[in-house]
PDB file of C-alpha atoms and ligand atoms in Angstrom:
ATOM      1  CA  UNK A 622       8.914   5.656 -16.446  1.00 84.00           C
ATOM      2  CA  UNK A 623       6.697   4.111 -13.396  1.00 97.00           C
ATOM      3  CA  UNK A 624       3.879   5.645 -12.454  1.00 97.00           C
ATOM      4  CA  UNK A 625       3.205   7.460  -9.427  1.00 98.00           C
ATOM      5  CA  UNK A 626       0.689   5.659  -7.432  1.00 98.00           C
ATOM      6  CA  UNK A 627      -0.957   7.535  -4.096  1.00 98.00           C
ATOM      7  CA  UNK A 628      -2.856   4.942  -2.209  1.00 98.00           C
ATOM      8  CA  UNK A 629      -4.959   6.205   0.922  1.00 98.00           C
ATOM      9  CA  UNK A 630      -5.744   3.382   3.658  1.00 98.00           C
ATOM     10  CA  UNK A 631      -8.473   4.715   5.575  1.00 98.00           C
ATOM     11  CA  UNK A 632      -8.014   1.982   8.291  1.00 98.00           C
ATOM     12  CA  UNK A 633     -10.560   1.307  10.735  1.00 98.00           C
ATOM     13  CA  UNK A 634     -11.782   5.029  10.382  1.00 98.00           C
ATOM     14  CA  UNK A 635     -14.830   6.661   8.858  1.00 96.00           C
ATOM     15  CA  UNK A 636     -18.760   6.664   8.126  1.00 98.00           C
ATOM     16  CA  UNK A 637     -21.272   6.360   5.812  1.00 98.00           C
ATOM     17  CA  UNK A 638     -21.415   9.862   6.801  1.00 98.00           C
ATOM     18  CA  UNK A 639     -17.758  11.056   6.627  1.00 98.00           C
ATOM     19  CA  UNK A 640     -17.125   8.992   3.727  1.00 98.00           C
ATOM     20  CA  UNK A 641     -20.063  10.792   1.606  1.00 98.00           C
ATOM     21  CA  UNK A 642     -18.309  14.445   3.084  1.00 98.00           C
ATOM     22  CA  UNK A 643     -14.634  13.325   2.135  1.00 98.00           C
ATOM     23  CA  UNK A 644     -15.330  11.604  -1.411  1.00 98.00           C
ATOM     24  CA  UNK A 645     -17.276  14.637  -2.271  1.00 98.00           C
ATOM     25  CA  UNK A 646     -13.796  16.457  -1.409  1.00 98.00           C
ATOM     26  CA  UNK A 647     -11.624  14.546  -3.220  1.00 98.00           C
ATOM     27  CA  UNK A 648     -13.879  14.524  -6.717  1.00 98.00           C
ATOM     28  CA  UNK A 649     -14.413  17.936  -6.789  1.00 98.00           C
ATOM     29  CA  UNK A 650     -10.729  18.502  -7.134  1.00 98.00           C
ATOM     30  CA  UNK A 651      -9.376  15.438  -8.401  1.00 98.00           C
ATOM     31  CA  UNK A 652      -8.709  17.052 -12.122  1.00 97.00           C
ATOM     32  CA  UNK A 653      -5.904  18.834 -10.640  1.00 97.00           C
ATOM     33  CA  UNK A 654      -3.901  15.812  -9.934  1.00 98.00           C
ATOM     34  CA  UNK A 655      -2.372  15.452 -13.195  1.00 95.00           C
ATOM     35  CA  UNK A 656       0.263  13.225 -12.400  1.00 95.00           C
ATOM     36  CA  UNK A 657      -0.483  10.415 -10.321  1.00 98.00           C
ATOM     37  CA  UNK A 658      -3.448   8.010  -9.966  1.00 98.00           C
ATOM     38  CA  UNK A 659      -4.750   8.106  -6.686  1.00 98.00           C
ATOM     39  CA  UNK A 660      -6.961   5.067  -4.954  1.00 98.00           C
ATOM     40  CA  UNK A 661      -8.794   4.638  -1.519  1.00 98.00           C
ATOM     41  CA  UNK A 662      -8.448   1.370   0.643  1.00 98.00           C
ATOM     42  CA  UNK A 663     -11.382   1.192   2.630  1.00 98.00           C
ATOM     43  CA  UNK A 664     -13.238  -0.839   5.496  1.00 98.00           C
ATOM     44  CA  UNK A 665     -14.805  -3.800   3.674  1.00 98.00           C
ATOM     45  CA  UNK A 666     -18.314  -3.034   5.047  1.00 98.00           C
ATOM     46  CA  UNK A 667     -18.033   0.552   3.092  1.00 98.00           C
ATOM     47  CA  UNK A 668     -16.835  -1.076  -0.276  1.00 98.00           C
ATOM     48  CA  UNK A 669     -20.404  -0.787  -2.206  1.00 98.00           C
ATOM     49  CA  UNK A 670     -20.627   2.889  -1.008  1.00 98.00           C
ATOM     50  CA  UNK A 671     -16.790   3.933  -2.391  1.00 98.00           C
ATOM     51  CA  UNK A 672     -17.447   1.837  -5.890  1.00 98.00           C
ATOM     52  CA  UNK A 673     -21.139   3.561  -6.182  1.00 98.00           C
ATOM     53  CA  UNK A 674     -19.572   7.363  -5.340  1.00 98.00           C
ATOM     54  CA  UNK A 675     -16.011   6.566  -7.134  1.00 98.00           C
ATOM     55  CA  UNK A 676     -17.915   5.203 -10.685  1.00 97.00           C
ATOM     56  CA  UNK A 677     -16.757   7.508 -13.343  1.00 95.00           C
ATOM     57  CA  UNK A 678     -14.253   9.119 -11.796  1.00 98.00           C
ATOM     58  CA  UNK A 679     -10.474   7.743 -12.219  1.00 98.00           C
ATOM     59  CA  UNK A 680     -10.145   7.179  -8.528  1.00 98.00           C
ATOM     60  CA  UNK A 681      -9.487   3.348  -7.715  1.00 98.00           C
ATOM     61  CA  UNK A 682     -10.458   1.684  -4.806  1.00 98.00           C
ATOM     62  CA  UNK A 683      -9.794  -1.138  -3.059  1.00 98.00           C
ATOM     63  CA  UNK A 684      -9.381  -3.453   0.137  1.00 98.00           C
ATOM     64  CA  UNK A 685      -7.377  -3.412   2.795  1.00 98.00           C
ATOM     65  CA  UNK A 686      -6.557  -7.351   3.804  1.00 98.00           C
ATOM     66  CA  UNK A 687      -7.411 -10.664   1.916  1.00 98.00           C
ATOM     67  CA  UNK A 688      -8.086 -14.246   3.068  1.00 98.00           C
ATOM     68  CA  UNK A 689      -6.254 -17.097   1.509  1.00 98.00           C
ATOM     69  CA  UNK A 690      -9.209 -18.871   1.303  1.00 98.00           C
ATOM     70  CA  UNK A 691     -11.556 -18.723  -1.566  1.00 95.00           C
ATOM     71  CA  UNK A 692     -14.983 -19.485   0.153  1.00 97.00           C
ATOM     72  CA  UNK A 693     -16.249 -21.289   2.779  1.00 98.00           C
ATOM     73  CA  UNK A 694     -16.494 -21.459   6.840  1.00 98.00           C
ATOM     74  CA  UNK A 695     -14.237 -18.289   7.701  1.00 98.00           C
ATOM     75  CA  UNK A 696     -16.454 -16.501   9.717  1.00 98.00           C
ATOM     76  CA  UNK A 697     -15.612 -12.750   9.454  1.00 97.00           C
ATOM     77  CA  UNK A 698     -12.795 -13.119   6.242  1.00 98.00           C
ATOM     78  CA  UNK A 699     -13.272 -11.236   3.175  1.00 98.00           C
ATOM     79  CA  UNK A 700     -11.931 -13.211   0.126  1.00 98.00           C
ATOM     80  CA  UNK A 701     -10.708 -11.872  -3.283  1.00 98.00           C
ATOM     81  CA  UNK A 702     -13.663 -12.875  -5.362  1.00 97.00           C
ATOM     82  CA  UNK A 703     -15.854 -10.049  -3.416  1.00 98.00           C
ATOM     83  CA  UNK A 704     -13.304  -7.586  -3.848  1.00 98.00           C
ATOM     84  CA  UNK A 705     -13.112  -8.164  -7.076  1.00 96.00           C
ATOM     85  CA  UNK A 706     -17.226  -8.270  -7.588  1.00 96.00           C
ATOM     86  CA  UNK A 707     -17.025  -4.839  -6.358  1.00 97.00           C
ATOM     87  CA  UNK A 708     -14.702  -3.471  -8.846  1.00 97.00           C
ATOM     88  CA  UNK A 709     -11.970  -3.460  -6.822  1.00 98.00           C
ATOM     89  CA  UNK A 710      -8.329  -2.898  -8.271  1.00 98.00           C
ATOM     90  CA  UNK A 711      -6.118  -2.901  -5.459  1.00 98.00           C
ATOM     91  CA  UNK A 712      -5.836  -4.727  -1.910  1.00 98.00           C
ATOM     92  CA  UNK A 713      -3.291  -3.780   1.126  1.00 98.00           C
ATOM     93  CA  UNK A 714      -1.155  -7.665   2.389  1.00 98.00           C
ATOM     94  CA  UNK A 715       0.355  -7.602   5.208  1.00 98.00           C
ATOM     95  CA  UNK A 716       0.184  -4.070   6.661  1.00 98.00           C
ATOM     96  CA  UNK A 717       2.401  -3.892   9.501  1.00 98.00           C
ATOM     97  CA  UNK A 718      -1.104  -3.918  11.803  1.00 98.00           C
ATOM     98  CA  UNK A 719      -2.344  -6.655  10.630  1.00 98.00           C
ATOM     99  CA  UNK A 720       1.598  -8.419  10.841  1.00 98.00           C
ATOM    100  CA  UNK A 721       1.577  -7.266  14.868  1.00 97.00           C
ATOM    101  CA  UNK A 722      -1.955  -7.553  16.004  1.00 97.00           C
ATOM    102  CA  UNK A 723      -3.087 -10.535  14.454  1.00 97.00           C
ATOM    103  CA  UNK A 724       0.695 -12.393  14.012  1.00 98.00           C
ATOM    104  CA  UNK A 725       0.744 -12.795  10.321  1.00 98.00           C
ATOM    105  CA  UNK A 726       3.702 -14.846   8.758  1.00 98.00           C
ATOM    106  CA  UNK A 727       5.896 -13.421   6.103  1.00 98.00           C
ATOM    107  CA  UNK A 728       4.677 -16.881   4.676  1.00 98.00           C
ATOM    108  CA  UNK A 729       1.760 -16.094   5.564  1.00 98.00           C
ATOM    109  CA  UNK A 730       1.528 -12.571   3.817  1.00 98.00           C
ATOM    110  CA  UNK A 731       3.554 -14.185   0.345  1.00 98.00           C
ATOM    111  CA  UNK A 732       0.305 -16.757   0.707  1.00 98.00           C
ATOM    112  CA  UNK A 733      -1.882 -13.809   0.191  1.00 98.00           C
ATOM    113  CA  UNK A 734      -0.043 -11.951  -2.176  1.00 98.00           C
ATOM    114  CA  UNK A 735      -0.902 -14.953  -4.371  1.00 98.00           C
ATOM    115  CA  UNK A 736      -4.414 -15.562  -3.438  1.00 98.00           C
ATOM    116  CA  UNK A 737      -4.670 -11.485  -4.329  1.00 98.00           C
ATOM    117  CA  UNK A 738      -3.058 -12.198  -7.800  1.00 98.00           C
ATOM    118  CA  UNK A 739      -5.396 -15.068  -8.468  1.00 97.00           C
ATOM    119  CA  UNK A 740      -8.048 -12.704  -8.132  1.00 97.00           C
ATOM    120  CA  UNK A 741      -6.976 -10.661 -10.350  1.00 97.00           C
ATOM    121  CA  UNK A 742      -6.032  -7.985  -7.407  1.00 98.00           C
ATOM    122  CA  UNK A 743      -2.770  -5.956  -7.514  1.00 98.00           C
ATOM    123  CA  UNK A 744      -1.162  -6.558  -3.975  1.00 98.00           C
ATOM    124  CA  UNK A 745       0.197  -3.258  -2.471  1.00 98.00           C
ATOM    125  CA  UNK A 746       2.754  -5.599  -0.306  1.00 99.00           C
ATOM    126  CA  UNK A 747       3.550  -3.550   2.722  1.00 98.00           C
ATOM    127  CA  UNK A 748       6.874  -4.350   4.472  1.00 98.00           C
ATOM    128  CA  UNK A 749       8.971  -2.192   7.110  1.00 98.00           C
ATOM    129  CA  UNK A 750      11.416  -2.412   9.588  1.00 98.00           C
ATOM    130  CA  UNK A 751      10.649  -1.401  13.544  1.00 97.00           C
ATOM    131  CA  UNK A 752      12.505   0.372  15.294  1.00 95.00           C
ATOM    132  CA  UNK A 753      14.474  -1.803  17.411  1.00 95.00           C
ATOM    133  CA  UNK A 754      15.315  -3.218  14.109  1.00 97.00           C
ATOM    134  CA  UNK A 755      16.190  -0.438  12.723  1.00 96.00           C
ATOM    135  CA  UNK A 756      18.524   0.893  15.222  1.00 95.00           C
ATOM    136  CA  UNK A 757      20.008  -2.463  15.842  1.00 97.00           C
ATOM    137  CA  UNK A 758      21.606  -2.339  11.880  1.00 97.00           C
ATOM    138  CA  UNK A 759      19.165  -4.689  10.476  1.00 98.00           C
ATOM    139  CA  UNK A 760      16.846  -2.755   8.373  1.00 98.00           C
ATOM    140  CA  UNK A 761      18.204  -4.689   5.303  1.00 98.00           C
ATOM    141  CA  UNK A 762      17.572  -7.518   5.921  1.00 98.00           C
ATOM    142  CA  UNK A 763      14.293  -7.322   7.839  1.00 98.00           C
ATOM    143  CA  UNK A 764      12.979  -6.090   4.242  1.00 98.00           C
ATOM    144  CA  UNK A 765      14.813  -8.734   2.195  1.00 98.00           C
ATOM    145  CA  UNK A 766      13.387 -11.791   4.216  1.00 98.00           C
ATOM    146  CA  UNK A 767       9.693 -10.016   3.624  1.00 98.00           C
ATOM    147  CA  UNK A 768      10.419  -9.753  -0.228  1.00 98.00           C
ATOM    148  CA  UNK A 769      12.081 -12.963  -0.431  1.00 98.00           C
ATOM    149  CA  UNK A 770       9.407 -14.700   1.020  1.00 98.00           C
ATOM    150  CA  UNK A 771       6.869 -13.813  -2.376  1.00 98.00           C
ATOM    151  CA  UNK A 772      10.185 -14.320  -4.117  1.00 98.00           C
ATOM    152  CA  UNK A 773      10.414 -17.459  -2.976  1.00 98.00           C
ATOM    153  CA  UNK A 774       6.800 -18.743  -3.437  1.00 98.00           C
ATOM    154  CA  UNK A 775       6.017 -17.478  -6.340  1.00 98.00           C
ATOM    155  CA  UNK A 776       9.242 -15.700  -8.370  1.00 98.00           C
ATOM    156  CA  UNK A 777      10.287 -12.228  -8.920  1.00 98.00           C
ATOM    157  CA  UNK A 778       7.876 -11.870 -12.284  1.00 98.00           C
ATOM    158  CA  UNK A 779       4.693 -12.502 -10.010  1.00 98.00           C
ATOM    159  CA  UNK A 780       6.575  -9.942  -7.723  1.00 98.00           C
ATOM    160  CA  UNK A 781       6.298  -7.408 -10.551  1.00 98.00           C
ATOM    161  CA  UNK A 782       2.771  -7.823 -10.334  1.00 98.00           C
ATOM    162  CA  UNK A 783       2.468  -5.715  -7.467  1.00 98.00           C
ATOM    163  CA  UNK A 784       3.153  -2.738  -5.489  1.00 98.00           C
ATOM    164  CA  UNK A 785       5.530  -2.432  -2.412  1.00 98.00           C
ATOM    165  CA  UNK A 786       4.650  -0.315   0.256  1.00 98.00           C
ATOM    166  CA  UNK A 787       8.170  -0.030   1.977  1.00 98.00           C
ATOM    167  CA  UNK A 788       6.571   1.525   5.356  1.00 98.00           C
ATOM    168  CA  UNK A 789       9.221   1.727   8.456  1.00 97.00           C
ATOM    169  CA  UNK A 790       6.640   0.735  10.913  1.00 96.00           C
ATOM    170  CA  UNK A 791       8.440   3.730  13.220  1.00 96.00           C
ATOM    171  CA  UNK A 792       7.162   6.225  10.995  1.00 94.00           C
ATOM    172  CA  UNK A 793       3.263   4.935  10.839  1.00 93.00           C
ATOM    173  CA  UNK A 794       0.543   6.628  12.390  1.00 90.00           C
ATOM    174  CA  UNK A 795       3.328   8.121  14.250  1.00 91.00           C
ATOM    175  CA  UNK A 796       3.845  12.085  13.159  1.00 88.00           C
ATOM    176  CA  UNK A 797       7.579  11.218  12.838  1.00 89.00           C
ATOM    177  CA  UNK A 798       8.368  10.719   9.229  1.00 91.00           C
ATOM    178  CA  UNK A 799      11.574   9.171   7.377  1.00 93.00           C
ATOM    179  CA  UNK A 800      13.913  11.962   6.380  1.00 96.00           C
ATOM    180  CA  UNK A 801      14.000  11.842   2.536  1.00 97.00           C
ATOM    181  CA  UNK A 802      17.583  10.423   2.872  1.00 97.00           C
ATOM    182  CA  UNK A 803      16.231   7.600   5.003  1.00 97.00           C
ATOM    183  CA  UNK A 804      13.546   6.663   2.677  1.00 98.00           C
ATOM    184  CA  UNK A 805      15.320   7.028  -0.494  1.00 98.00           C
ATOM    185  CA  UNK A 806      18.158   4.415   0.835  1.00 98.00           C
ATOM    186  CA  UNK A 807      15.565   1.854   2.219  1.00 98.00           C
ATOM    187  CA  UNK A 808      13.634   2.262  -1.483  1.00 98.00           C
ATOM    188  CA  UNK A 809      17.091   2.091  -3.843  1.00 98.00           C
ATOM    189  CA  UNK A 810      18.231  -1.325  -1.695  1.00 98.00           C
ATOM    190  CA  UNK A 811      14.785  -2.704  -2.317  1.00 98.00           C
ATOM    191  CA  UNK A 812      14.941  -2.040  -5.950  1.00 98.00           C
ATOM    192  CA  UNK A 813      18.654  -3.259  -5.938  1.00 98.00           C
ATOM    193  CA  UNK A 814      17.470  -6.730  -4.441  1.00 98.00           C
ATOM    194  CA  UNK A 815      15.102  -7.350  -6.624  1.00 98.00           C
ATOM    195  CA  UNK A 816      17.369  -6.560  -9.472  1.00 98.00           C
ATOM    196  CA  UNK A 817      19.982  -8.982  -8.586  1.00 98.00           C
ATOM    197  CA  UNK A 818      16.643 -11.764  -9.017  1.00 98.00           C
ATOM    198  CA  UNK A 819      15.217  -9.038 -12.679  1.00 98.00           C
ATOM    199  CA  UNK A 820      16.411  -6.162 -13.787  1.00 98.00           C
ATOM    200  CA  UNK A 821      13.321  -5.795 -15.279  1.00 98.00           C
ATOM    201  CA  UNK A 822      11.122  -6.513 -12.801  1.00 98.00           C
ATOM    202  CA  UNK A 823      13.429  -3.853 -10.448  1.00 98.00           C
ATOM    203  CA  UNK A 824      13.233  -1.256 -13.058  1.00 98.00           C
ATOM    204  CA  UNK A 825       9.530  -1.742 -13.344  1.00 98.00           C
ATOM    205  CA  UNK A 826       8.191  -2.123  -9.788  1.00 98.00           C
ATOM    206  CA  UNK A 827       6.591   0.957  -8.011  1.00 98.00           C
ATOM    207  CA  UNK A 828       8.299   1.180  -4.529  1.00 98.00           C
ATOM    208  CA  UNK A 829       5.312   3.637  -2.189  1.00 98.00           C
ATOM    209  CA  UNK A 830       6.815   5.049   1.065  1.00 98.00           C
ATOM    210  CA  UNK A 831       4.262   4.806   3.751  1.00 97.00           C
ATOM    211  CA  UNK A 832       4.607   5.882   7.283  1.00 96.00           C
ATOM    212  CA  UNK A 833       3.169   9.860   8.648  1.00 94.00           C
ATOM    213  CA  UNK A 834       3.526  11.168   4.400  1.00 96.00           C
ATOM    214  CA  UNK A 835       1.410  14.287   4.346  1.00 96.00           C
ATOM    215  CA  UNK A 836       0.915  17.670   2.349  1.00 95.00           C
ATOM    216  CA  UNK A 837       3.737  19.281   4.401  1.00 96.00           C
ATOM    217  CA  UNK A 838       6.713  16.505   3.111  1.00 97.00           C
ATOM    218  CA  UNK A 839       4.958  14.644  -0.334  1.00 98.00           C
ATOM    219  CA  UNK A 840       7.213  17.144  -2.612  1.00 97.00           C
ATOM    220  CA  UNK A 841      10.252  16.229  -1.077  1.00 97.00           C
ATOM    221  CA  UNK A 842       9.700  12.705  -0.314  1.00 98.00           C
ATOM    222  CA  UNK A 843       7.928  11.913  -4.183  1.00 98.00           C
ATOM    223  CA  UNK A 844      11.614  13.958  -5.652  1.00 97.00           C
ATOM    224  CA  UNK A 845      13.163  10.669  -4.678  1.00 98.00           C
ATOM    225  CA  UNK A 846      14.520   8.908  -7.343  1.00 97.00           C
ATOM    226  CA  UNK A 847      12.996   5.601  -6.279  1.00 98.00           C
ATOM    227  CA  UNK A 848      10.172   6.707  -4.616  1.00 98.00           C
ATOM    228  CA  UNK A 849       6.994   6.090  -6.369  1.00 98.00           C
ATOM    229  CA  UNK A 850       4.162   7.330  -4.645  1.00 98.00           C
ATOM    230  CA  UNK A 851       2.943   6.961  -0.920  1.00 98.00           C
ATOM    231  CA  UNK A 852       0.872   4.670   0.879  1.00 98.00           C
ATOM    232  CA  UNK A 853      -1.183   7.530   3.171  1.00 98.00           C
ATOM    233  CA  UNK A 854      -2.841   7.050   6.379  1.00 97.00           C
ATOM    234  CA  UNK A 855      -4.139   9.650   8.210  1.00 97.00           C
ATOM    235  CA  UNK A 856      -3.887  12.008   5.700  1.00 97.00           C
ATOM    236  CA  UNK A 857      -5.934   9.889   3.232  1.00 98.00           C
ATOM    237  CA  UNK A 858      -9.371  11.172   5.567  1.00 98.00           C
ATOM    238  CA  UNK A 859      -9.185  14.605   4.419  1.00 98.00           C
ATOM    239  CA  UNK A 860      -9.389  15.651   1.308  1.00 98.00           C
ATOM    240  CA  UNK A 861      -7.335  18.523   0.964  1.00 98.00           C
ATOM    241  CA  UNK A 862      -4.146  16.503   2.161  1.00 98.00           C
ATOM    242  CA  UNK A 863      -4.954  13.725   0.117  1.00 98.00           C
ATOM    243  CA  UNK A 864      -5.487  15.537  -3.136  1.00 98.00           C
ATOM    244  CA  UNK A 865      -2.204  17.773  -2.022  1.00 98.00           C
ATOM    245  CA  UNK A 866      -0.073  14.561  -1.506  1.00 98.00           C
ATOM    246  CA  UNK A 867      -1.016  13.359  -5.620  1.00 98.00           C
ATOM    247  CA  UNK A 868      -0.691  17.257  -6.609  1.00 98.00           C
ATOM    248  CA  UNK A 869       3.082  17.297  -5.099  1.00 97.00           C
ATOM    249  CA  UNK A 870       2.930  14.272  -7.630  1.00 92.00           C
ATOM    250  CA  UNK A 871       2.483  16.932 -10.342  1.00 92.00           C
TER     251      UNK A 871
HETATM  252  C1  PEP B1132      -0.234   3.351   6.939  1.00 68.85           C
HETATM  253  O1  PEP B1132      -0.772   2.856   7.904  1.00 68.85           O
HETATM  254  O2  PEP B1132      -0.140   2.681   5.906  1.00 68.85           O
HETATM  255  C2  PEP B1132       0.292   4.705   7.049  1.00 68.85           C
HETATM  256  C3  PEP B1132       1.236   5.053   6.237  1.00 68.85           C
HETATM  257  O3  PEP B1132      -0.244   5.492   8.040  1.00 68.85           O
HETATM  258  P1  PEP B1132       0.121   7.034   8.355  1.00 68.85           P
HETATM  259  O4  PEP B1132       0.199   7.746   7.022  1.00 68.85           O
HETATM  260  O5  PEP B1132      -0.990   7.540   9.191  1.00 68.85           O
HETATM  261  O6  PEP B1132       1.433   7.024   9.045  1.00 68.85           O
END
């Protein structure tokens, strides 16, 4: 039995202020979600403010991008080591906005989804079809060359070491959201890829759907058979459709 995961990525959103307003939302509630665990992906420069407000509570927290580097001259990067000096559990590789706006590889992306493992981070490895790509019929294997590439750097065990984030970059940030059908076919041909490298590792792996998942579809979209939680945008800055999203979980 996996187990449902609701990851919020707050993006490039949110305050000291707004972050002390939401939190206190989300805590005061959070012992209704009986089902899922739920964690926050935040802007780096807010990380000591989420671990201080999310200690003793079973919320995780984490990042939102990675450098391959350890340490060193790489003015502006974050690496995993202050992540993880923070208490962090989880961080988001190559999000389709970070993919498009600053042109990282699927080699590139597989590169961090080590570095993150190294660190003793659990990747939530985001990958997702546009949709030109989409409509053109190659949906399949725009997501098999993204998990291939960790595949083929580091095997299909260190794969089960993290969590994909199958996000139809169509559907993000966008309102429109994949039909249940949609997003249950994309997840059970992920799961079937990876099975043909593990059964094991396929059986095991939580598969999130990402892209416009809010209060209004989570109890449909969660019923999936191979959907196994949501990564949340928008939603994941306010509390009510955050907590909603893990109670659909329930
Ligand atoms: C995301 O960016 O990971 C995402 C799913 O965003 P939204 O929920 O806003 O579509």
């Amino acid at each position: 039995m996996r187990q449902t995961l609701v990851a919020g990525n707050w993006k490039m959103n949110s305050s000291r202020e707004s972050i002390k307003i939401l939190l206190d939302g989300i805590k005061a509630s959070i012992s209704d979600v009986n089902n899922a665990e739920m964690a926050l992906c935040c802007p780096a420069v807010y990380i000591s403010d989420v671990s201080n407000q999310l200690e003793d509570t079973p919320i995780a927290f984490g990042g939102q991008d990675i450098s391959v580097q350890e340490s060193g001259a790489y003015t502006g990067e974050i690496s995993g080591g202050m992540w993880n000096d923070f208490g962090c559990k989880y961080v988001i590789i190559g999000h389709s906005e970070r993919r498009t706006y600053h042109n990282e590889s699927d080699e590139l992306v597989a590169e961090k989804f080590e570095t993150a493992r190294k660190a003793g981070l659990i990747p939530l490895f985001c990958i997702g079809e546009t949709l030109e790509e989409r409509e053109s019929g190659v949906m399949e294997e725009v997501v098999s060359r993204q998990v291939n590439a960790v595949i083929d750097r580091l095997g299909v065990d260190v794969l089960g070491e993290g969590v994909i984030a199958y996000e139809p970059v169509w559907a993000i940030g966008t309102g429109v959201t994949a039909s249940p059908e949609q997003a249950q076919d994309a997840h059970a041909f992920i799961r079937k890829m990876v099975s043909e490298k593990s059964q094991v590792v396929a059986d095991k792996i939580q598969i999130l759907y990402g892209g416009s998942m809010n209060a209004g579809n989570a109890n449909e979209l969660l019923a999936c058979a191979d959907i196994d939680g949501g990564l949340i945008g928008g939603a994941s800055l306010k509390a009510d459709d955050f907590l909603a999203i893990g109670k659909a979980a329930n």
